[in-house]
PDB file of C-alpha atoms in Angstrom:
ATOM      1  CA  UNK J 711       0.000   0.000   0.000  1.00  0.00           C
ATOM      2  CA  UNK J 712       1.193   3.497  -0.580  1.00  0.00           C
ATOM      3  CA  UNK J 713       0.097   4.454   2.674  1.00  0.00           C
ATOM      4  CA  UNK J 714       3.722   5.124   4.137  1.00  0.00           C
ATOM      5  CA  UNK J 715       4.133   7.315   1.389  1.00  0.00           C
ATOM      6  CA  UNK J 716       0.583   9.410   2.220  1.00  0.00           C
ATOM      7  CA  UNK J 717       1.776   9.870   5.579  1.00  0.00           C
ATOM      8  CA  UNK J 718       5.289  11.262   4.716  1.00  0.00           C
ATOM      9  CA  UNK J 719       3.304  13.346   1.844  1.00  0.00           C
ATOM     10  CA  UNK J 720       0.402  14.295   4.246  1.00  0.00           C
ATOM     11  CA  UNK J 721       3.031  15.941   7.049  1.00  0.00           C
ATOM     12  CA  UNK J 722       4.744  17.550   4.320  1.00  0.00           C
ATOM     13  CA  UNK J 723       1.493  19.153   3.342  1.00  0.00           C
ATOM     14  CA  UNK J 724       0.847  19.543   7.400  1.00  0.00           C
ATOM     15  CA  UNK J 725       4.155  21.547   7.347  1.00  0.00           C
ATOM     16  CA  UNK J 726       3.252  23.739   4.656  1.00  0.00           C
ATOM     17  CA  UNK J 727       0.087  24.501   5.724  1.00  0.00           C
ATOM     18  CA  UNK J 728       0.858  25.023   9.173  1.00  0.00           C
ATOM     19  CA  UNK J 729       3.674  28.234   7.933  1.00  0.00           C
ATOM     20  CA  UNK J 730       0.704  29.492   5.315  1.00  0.00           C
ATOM     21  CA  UNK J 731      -1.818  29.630   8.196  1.00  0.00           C
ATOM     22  CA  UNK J 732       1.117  31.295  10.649  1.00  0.00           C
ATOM     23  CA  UNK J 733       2.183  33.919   7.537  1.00  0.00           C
ATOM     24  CA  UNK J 734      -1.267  35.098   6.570  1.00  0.00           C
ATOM     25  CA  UNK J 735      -1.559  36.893  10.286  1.00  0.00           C
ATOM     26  CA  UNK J 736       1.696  37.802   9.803  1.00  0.00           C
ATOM     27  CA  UNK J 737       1.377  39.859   6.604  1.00  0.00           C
ATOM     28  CA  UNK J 738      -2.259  41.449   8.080  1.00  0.00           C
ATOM     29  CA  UNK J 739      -1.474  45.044   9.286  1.00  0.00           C
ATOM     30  CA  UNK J 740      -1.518  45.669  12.682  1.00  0.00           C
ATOM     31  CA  UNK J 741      -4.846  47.013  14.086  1.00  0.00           C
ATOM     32  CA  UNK J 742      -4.522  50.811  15.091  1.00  0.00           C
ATOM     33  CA  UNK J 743      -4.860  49.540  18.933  1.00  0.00           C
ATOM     34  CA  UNK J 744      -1.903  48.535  19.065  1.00  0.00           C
ATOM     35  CA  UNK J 745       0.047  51.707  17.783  1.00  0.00           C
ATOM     36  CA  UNK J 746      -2.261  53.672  20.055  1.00  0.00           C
ATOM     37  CA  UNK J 747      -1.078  51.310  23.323  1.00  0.00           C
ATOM     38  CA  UNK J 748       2.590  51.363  22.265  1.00  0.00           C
ATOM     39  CA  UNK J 749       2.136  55.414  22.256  1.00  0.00           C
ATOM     40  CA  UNK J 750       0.330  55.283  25.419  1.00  0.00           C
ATOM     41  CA  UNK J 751       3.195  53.235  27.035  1.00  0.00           C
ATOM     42  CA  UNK J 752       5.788  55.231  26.190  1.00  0.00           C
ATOM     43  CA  UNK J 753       3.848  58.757  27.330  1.00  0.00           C
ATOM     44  CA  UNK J 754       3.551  57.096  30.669  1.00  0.00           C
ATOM     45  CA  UNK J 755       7.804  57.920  30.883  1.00  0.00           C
ATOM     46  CA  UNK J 756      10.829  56.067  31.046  1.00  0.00           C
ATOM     47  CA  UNK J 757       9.159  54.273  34.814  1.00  0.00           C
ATOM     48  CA  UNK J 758       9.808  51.018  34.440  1.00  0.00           C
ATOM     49  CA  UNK J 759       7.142  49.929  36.325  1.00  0.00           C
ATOM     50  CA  UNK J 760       4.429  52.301  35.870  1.00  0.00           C
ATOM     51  CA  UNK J 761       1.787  49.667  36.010  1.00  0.00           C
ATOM     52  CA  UNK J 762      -0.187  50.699  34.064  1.00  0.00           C
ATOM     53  CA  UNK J 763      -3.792  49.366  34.696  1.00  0.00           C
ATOM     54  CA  UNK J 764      -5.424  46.361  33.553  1.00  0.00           C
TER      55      UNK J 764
ATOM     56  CA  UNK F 584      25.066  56.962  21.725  1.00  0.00           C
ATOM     57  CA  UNK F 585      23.099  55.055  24.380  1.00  0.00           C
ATOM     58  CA  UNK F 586      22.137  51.104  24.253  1.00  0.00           C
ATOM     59  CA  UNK F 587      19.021  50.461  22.406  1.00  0.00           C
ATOM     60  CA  UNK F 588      15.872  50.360  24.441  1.00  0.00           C
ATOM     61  CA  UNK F 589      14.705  46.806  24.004  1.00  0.00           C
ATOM     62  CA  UNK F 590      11.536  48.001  24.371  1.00  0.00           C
ATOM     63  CA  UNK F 591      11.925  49.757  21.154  1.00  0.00           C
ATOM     64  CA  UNK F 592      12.001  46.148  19.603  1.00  0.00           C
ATOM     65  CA  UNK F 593       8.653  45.607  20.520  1.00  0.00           C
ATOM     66  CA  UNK F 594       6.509  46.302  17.738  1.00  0.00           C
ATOM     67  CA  UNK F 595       8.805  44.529  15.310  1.00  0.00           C
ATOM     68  CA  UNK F 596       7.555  41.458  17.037  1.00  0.00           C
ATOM     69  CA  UNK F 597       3.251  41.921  17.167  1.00  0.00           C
ATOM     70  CA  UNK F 598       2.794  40.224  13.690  1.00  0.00           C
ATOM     71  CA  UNK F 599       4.188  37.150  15.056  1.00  0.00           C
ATOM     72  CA  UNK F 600       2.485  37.333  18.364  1.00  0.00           C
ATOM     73  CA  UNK F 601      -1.020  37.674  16.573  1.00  0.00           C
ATOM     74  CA  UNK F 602      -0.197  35.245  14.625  1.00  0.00           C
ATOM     75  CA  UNK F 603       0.873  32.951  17.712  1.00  0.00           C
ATOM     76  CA  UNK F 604      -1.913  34.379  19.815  1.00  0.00           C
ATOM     77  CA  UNK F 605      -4.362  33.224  17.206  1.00  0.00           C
ATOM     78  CA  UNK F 606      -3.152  29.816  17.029  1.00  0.00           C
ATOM     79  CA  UNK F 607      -3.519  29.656  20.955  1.00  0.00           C
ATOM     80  CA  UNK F 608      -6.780  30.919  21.080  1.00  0.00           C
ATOM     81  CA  UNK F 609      -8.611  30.187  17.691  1.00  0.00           C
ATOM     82  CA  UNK F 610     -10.663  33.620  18.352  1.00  0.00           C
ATOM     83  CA  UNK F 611      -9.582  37.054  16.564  1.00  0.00           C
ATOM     84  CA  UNK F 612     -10.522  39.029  19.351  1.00  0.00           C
ATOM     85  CA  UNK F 613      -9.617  37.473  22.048  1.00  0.00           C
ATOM     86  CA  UNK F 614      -6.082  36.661  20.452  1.00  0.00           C
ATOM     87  CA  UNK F 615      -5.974  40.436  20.262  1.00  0.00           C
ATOM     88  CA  UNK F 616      -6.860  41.399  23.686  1.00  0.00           C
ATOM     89  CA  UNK F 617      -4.055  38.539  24.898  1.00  0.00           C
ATOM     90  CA  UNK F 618      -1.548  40.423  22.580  1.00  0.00           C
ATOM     91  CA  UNK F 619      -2.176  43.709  24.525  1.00  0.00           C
ATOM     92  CA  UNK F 620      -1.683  42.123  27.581  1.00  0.00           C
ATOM     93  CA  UNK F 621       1.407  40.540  26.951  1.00  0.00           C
ATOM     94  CA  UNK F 622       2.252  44.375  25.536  1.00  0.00           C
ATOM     95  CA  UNK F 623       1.796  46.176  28.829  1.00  0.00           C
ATOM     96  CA  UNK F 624       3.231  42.628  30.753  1.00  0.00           C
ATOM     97  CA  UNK F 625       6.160  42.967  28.433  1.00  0.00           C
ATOM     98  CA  UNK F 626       6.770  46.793  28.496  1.00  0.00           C
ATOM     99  CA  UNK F 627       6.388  47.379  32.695  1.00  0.00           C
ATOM    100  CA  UNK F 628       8.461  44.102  33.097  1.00  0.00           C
ATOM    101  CA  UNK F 629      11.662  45.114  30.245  1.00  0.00           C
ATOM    102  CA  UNK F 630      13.760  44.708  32.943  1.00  0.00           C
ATOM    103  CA  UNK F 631      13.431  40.789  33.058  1.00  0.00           C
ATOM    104  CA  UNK F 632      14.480  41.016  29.477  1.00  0.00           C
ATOM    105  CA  UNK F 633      18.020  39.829  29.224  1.00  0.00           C
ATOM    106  CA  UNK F 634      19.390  41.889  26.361  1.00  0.00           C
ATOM    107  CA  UNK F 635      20.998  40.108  23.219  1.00  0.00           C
ATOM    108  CA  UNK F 636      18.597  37.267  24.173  1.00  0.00           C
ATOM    109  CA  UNK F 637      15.749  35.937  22.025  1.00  0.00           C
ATOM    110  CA  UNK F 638      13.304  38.787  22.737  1.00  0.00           C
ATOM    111  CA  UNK F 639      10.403  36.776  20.314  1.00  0.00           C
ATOM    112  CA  UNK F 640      10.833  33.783  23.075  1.00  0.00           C
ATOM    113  CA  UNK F 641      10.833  35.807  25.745  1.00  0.00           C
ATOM    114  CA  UNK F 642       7.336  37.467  24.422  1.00  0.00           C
ATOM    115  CA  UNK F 643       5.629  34.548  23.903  1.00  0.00           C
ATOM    116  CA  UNK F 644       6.373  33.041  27.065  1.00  0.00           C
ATOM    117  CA  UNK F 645       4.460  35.826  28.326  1.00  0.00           C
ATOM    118  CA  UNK F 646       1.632  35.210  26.031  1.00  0.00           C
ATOM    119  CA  UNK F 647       1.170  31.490  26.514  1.00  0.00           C
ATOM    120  CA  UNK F 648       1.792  31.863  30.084  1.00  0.00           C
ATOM    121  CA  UNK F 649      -1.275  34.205  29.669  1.00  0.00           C
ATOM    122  CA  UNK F 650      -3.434  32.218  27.491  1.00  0.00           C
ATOM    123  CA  UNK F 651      -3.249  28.855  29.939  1.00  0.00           C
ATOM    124  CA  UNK F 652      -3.748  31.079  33.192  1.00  0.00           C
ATOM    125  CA  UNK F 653      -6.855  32.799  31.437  1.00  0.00           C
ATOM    126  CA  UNK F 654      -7.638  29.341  30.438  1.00  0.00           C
ATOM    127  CA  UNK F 655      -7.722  28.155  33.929  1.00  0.00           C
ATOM    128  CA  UNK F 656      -9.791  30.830  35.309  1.00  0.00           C
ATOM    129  CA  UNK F 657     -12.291  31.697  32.348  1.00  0.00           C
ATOM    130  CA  UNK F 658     -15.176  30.018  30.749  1.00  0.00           C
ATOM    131  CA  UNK F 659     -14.484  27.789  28.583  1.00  0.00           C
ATOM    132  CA  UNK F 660     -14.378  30.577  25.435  1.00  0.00           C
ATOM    133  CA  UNK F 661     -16.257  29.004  22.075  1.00  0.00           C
ATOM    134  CA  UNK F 662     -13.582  28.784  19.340  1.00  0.00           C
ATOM    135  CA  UNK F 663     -14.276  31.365  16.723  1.00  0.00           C
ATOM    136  CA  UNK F 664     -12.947  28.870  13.786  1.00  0.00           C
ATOM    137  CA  UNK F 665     -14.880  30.964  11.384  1.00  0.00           C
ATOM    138  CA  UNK F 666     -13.706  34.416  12.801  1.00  0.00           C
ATOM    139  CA  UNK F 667     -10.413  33.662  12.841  1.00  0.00           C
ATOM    140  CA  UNK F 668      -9.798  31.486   9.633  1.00  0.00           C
ATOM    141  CA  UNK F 669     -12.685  32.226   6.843  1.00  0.00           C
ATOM    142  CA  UNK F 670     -12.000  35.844   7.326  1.00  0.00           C
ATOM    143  CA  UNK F 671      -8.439  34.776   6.310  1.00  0.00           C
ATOM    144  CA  UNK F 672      -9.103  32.712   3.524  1.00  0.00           C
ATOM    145  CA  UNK F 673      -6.894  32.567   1.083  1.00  0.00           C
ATOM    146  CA  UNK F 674      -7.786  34.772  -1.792  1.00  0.00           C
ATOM    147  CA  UNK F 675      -5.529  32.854  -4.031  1.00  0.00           C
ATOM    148  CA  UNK F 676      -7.644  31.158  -6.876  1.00  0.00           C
ATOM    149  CA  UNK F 677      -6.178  27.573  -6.036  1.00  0.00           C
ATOM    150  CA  UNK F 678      -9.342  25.368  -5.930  1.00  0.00           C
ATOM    151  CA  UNK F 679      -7.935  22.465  -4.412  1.00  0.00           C
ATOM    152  CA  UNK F 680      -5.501  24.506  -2.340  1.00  0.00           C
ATOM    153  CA  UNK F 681      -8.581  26.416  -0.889  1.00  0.00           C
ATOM    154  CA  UNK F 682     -10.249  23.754   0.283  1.00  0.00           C
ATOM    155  CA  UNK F 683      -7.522  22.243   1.979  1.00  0.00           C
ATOM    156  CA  UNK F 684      -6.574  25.294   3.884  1.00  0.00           C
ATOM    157  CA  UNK F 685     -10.117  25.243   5.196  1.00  0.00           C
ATOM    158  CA  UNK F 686     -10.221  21.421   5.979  1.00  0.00           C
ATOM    159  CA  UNK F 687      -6.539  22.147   7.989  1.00  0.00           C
ATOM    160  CA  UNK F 688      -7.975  25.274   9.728  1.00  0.00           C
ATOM    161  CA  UNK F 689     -10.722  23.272  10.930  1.00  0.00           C
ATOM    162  CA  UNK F 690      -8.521  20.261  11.710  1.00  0.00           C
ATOM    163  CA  UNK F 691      -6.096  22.339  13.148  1.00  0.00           C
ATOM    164  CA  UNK F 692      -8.800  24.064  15.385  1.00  0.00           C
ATOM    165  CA  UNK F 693      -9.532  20.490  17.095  1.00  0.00           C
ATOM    166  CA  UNK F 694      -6.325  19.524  18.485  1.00  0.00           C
ATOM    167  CA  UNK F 695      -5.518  20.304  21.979  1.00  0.00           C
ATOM    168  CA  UNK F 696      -3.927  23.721  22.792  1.00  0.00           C
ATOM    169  CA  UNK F 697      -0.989  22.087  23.750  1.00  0.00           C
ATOM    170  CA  UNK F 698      -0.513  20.191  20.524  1.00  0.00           C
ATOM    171  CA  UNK F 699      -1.509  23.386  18.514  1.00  0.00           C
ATOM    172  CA  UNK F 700       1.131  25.632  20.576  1.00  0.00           C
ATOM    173  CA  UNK F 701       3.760  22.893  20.133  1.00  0.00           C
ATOM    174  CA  UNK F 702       3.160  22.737  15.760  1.00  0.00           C
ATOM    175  CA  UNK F 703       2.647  26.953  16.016  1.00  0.00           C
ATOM    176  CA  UNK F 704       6.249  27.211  17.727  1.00  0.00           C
ATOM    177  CA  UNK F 705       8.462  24.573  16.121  1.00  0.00           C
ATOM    178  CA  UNK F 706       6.358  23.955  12.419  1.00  0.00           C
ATOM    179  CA  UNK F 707       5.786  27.810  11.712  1.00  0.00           C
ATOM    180  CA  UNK F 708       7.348  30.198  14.185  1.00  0.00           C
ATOM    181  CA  UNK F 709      10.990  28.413  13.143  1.00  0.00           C
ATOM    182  CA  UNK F 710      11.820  27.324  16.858  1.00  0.00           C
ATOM    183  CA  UNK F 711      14.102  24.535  17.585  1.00  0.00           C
ATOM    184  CA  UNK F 712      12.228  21.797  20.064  1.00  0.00           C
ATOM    185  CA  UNK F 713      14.732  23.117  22.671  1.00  0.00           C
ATOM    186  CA  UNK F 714      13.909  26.688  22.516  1.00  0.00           C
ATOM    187  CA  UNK F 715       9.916  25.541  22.225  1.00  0.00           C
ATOM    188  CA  UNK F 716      10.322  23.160  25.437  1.00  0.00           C
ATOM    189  CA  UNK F 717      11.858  26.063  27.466  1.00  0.00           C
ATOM    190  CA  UNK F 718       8.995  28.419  26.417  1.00  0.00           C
ATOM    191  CA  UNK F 719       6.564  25.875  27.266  1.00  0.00           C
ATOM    192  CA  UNK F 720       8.280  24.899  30.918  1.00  0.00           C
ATOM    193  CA  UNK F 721       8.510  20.830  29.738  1.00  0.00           C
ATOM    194  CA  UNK F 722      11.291  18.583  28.142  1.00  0.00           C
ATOM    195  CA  UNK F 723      12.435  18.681  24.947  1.00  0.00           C
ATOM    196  CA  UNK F 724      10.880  14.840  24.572  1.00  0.00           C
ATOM    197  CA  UNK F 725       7.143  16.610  25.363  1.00  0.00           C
ATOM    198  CA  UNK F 726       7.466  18.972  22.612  1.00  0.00           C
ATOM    199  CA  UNK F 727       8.404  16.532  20.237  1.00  0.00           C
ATOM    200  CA  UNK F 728       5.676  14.285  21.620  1.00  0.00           C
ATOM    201  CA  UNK F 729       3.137  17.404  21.385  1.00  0.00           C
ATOM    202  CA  UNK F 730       4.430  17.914  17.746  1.00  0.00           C
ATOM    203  CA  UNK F 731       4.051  14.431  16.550  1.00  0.00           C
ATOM    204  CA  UNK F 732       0.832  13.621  18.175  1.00  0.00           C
ATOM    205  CA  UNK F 733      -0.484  16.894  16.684  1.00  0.00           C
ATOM    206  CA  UNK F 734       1.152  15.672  13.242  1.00  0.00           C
ATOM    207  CA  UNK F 735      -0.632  12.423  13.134  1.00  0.00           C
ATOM    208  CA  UNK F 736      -4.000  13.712  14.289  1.00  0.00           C
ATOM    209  CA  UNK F 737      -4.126  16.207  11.450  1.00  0.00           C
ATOM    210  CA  UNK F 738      -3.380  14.228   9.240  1.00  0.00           C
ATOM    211  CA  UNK F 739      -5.945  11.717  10.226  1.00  0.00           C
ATOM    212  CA  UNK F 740      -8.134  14.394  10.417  1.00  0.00           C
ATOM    213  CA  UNK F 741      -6.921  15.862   6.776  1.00  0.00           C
ATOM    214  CA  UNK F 742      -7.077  11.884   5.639  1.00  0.00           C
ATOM    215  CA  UNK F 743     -10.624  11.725   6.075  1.00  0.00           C
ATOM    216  CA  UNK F 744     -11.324  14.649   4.444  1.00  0.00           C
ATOM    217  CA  UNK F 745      -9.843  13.812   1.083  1.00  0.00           C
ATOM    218  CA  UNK F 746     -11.572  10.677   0.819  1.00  0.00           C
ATOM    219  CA  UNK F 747     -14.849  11.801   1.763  1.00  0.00           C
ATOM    220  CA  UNK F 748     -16.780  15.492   1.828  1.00  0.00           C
ATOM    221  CA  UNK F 749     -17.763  15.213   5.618  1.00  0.00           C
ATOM    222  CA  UNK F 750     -19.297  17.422   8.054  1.00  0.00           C
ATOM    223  CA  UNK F 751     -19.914  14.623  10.943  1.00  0.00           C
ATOM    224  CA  UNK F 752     -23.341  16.375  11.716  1.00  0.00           C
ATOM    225  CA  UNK F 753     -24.893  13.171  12.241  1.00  0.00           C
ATOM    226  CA  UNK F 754     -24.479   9.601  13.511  1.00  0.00           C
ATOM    227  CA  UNK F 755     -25.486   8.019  10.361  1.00  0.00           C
ATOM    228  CA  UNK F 756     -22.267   9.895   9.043  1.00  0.00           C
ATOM    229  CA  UNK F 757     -20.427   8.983  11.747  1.00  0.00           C
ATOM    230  CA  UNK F 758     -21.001   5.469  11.237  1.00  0.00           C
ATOM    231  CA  UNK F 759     -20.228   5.641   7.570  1.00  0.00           C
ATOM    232  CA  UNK F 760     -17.016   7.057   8.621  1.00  0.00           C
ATOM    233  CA  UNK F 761     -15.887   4.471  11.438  1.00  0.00           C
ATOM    234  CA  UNK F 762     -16.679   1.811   8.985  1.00  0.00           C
ATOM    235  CA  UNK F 763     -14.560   2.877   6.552  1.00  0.00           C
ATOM    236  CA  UNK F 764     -11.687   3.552   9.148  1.00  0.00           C
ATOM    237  CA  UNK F 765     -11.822   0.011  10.295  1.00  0.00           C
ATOM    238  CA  UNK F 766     -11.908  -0.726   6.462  1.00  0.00           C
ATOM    239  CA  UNK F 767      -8.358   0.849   6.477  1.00  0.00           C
ATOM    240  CA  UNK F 768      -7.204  -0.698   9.574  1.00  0.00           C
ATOM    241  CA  UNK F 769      -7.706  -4.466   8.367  1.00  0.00           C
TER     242      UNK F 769
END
């Protein structure tokens, strides 16, 4: 049976799919929120440990 | 000229945390809301960061570390397969290549978080199984476990798929289906 051979094939095609699921977030812009918190963090001041609130 | 802030590095490194963070939780906006977290975790806790150390590993520590502690404490959260994958199908006119994405994204979405954390880490984010078994506080012989086990369900998941159009809505498909796995087994 080629089954051995569907198996190799099949985590192959795991592999590849697994990367094109991971790189299609990856190329997405990131939402505004998070330019807007990064901004936010860094008004708060060179504090360390502002902690800031949940 | 002064040492980089490390914190500067930050942003560099949200596309792969969505990305991660989506994986983990299999909803868009609760991936999101884990990625801020880990953010303000990250930034009020910089000096933890070792400099000239993996800064990506040392983020999504955070974020898993996150995700299984909300885990433990929340209600059990519905996956979003939908919002998180058909908003990001593939727009690429590859008939069979669509519908195998979407039969993986829903596969995918069924394994255990462990088994989807340990393929995220070591299948797409380009981890070695040591860095992966540090991040996820086990031995390098878990992850590989995780990884494997996640490999084979897939693609017995994935297996069934190609022979047969199923939705497993109903027992009468159900038993069509273990039939023809014992078929395969004998």
């Amino acid at each position: 049976m080629s089954q051995r051979k569907d198996q190799k094939t099949r985590r192959e095609e795991i592999d590849v799919s697994l990367k094109r699921v991971y790189q299609e977030v990856l190329d997405e812009d990131i939402p505004d929120r998070f330019q807007q918190l990064l901004a936010q963090l860094k008004d708060q001041g060179p504090d360390k440990t502002s902690g800031g609130s949940e | 000229m002064s040492a980089p802030d490390p914190r500067e590095e930050l942003v560099e490194h949200l596309p792969a945390m969505r990305a991660f963070a989506m994986s983990l939780t299999r909803n868009s906006a609760t991936a999101d809301d884990m990625v801020q977290d880990t953010v303000v975790k990250a930034w009020t806790n910089i000096d933890k960061f070792e400099p000239g150390t993996n800064m990506r590993a040392w983020l999504f520590t955070i974020l898993r570390n996150n995700f299984y502690s909300n885990r433990r404490k929340a209600v059990r959260e519905v996956a979003d397969v939908d919002g998180v994958f058909t908003d990001r199908l593939s727009q690429k006119p590859d008939h069979d290549g669509r519908l195998q994405m979407n039969d993986f994204k829903t596969a995918f979405a069924k394994l255990p978080d462990e088994q989807r954390e340990a393929l995220i880490l070591v299948g797409a984010s380009g981890f070695a199984y040591e860095e992966a078994a540090e991040m996820c506080g086990v031995r390098v012989g878990t992850i590989k476990s995780r990884v494997n086990r996640g490999r084979n369900k897939l693609a017995e998941l994935m297996g069934l798929k190609d022979d047969e159009a199923l939705e497993m809505t109903d027992s009468a498909t159900v038993a069509v289906v273990a039939d023809h796995l014992n078929g395969r087994l004998t």
